[in-house]
Amino acid sequence: MPLYEHVFISRQDLSNAQAEGLIEHFTSVLSDNGGKLVESEYWGVKTMAYKINKNRKGHYAFLRTEAPAEAVQEMERLMRLHDDVMRVLTIKVEGHDEGPSVQMQKRDERDGRRERRN
């Protein structure tokens, strides 16, 4: 089955629980259509380079999936129709990288620097 990586941005006025609930919702859509979630990461609220729908910030989420093209198309269609999702990016990849994504690695490095200061 093809491998994909998805990043989507949801509105900033959602709570963290609601933003993580969107990950679960779209994961269930994917699994209902024959795909499976390999890994998901919630990156938190980040400032965007430019406004999208009058928002300066957004909740970022990252999904690694293994799914047929039809399942991915259905998930993307529902993401684009969902009022809380502002942007979606899906990339087909040859293989998934082991370990956390670059965004999560940056967060770990920042946490390590804070500990040294104390």
Short mmCIF file of C-alpha atoms in Angstrom, two decimals:
data_model
loop_
_atom_site.label_atom_id
_atom_site.label_comp_id
_atom_site.label_asym_id
_atom_site.label_seq_id
_atom_site.Cartn_x
_atom_site.Cartn_y
_atom_site.Cartn_z
CA MET A 1 0.00 0.00 0.00
CA PRO A 2 1.24 3.55 -0.71
CA LEU A 3 2.69 5.62 2.14
CA TYR A 4 1.64 9.23 2.77
CA GLU A 5 2.46 12.11 5.08
CA HIS A 6 -0.21 14.71 5.86
CA VAL A 7 0.00 18.06 7.61
CA PHE A 8 -3.11 20.06 8.35
CA ILE A 9 -3.73 23.35 10.10
CA SER A 10 -6.88 23.94 12.11
CA ARG A 11 -8.28 27.20 13.51
CA GLN A 12 -6.51 28.82 16.45
CA ASP A 13 -9.66 29.25 18.57
CA LEU A 14 -10.05 25.48 19.02
CA SER A 15 -8.92 23.93 22.29
CA ASN A 16 -6.03 21.45 22.27
CA ALA A 17 -8.50 18.61 22.91
CA GLN A 18 -10.64 19.65 19.94
CA ALA A 19 -7.60 19.89 17.68
CA GLU A 20 -6.45 16.41 18.75
CA GLY A 21 -10.04 15.21 18.23
CA LEU A 22 -9.74 16.23 14.59
CA ILE A 23 -6.76 13.88 14.27
CA GLU A 24 -8.86 11.02 15.65
CA HIS A 25 -11.79 11.91 13.39
CA PHE A 26 -9.72 11.90 10.20
CA THR A 27 -7.91 8.75 11.29
CA SER A 28 -11.25 6.97 11.62
CA VAL A 29 -12.26 8.19 8.13
CA LEU A 30 -9.03 6.74 6.78
CA SER A 31 -9.46 3.39 8.56
CA ASP A 32 -13.09 3.12 7.42
CA ASN A 33 -11.84 3.28 3.83
CA GLY A 34 -9.13 0.64 4.19
CA GLY A 35 -6.15 2.69 5.35
CA LYS A 36 -4.26 2.77 8.60
CA LEU A 37 -2.49 5.38 10.69
CA VAL A 38 1.21 4.65 11.22
CA GLU A 39 1.93 7.61 13.50
CA SER A 40 0.43 10.96 14.42
CA GLU A 41 1.92 14.04 16.05
CA TYR A 42 0.23 17.14 17.40
CA TRP A 43 2.66 20.02 16.93
CA GLY A 44 0.66 22.60 18.86
CA VAL A 45 -0.26 26.18 18.07
CA LYS A 46 2.21 27.92 15.77
CA THR A 47 2.36 31.37 14.20
CA MET A 48 1.92 31.30 10.43
CA ALA A 49 3.90 33.35 7.92
CA TYR A 50 0.71 34.99 6.61
CA LYS A 51 -2.96 35.19 7.57
CA ILE A 52 -5.27 32.40 6.49
CA ASN A 53 -8.99 33.12 6.86
CA LYS A 54 -8.13 36.07 9.16
CA ASN A 55 -6.08 33.82 11.49
CA ARG A 56 -2.44 34.46 12.40
CA LYS A 57 -1.97 31.18 14.30
CA GLY A 58 -3.16 27.61 13.89
CA HIS A 59 -3.05 24.14 15.42
CA TYR A 60 -0.67 21.98 13.39
CA ALA A 61 -1.05 18.19 13.12
CA PHE A 62 1.10 15.63 11.29
CA LEU A 63 -0.02 12.14 10.19
CA ARG A 64 1.94 9.27 8.67
CA THR A 65 -0.40 6.85 6.93
CA GLU A 66 -0.50 3.73 4.84
CA ALA A 67 -3.60 3.78 2.68
CA PRO A 68 -5.02 3.28 -0.81
CA ALA A 69 -5.43 6.42 -2.90
CA GLU A 70 -9.24 6.34 -2.59
CA ALA A 71 -9.03 6.52 1.21
CA VAL A 72 -6.64 9.47 1.07
CA GLN A 73 -8.85 11.28 -1.44
CA GLU A 74 -11.89 10.81 0.81
CA MET A 75 -10.01 12.04 3.88
CA GLU A 76 -8.73 15.11 2.00
CA ARG A 77 -12.23 15.83 0.67
CA LEU A 78 -13.67 15.79 4.19
CA MET A 79 -10.78 17.91 5.51
CA ARG A 80 -11.45 20.56 2.87
CA LEU A 81 -15.18 20.59 3.75
CA HIS A 82 -14.57 20.79 7.52
CA ASP A 83 -15.01 24.34 8.86
CA ASP A 84 -12.20 24.02 11.43
CA VAL A 85 -9.50 22.91 8.95
CA MET A 86 -7.78 25.80 7.14
CA ARG A 87 -5.06 24.05 5.10
CA VAL A 88 -4.13 20.51 4.09
CA LEU A 89 -0.93 19.14 2.57
CA THR A 90 -0.52 15.50 1.53
CA ILE A 91 2.70 14.03 0.17
CA LYS A 92 3.28 10.51 -1.12
CA VAL A 93 6.58 9.15 0.23
CA GLU A 94 8.73 6.11 -0.51
CA GLY A 95 9.19 5.25 3.17
CA HIS A 96 8.48 6.67 6.60
CA ASP A 97 11.39 8.00 8.64
CA GLU A 98 11.97 6.38 12.01
CA GLY A 99 11.57 8.50 15.10
CA PRO A 100 9.94 11.88 15.59
CA SER A 101 9.52 14.47 12.86
CA VAL A 102 11.84 17.47 12.56
CA GLN A 103 9.31 19.68 14.36
CA MET A 104 9.24 17.37 17.38
CA GLN A 105 13.05 17.12 17.39
CA LYS A 106 13.27 20.92 17.60
CA ARG A 107 10.93 20.88 20.60
CA ASP A 108 13.10 18.27 22.33
CA GLU A 109 16.21 20.40 21.74
CA ARG A 110 14.51 23.47 23.25
CA ASP A 111 13.44 21.47 26.30
CA GLY A 112 17.02 20.30 26.79
CA ARG A 113 18.32 23.87 26.71
CA ARG A 114 15.81 24.97 29.35
CA GLU A 115 16.97 22.22 31.70
CA ARG A 116 20.60 23.32 31.42
CA ARG A 117 19.75 26.89 32.40
CA ASN A 118 18.15 25.88 35.70
#
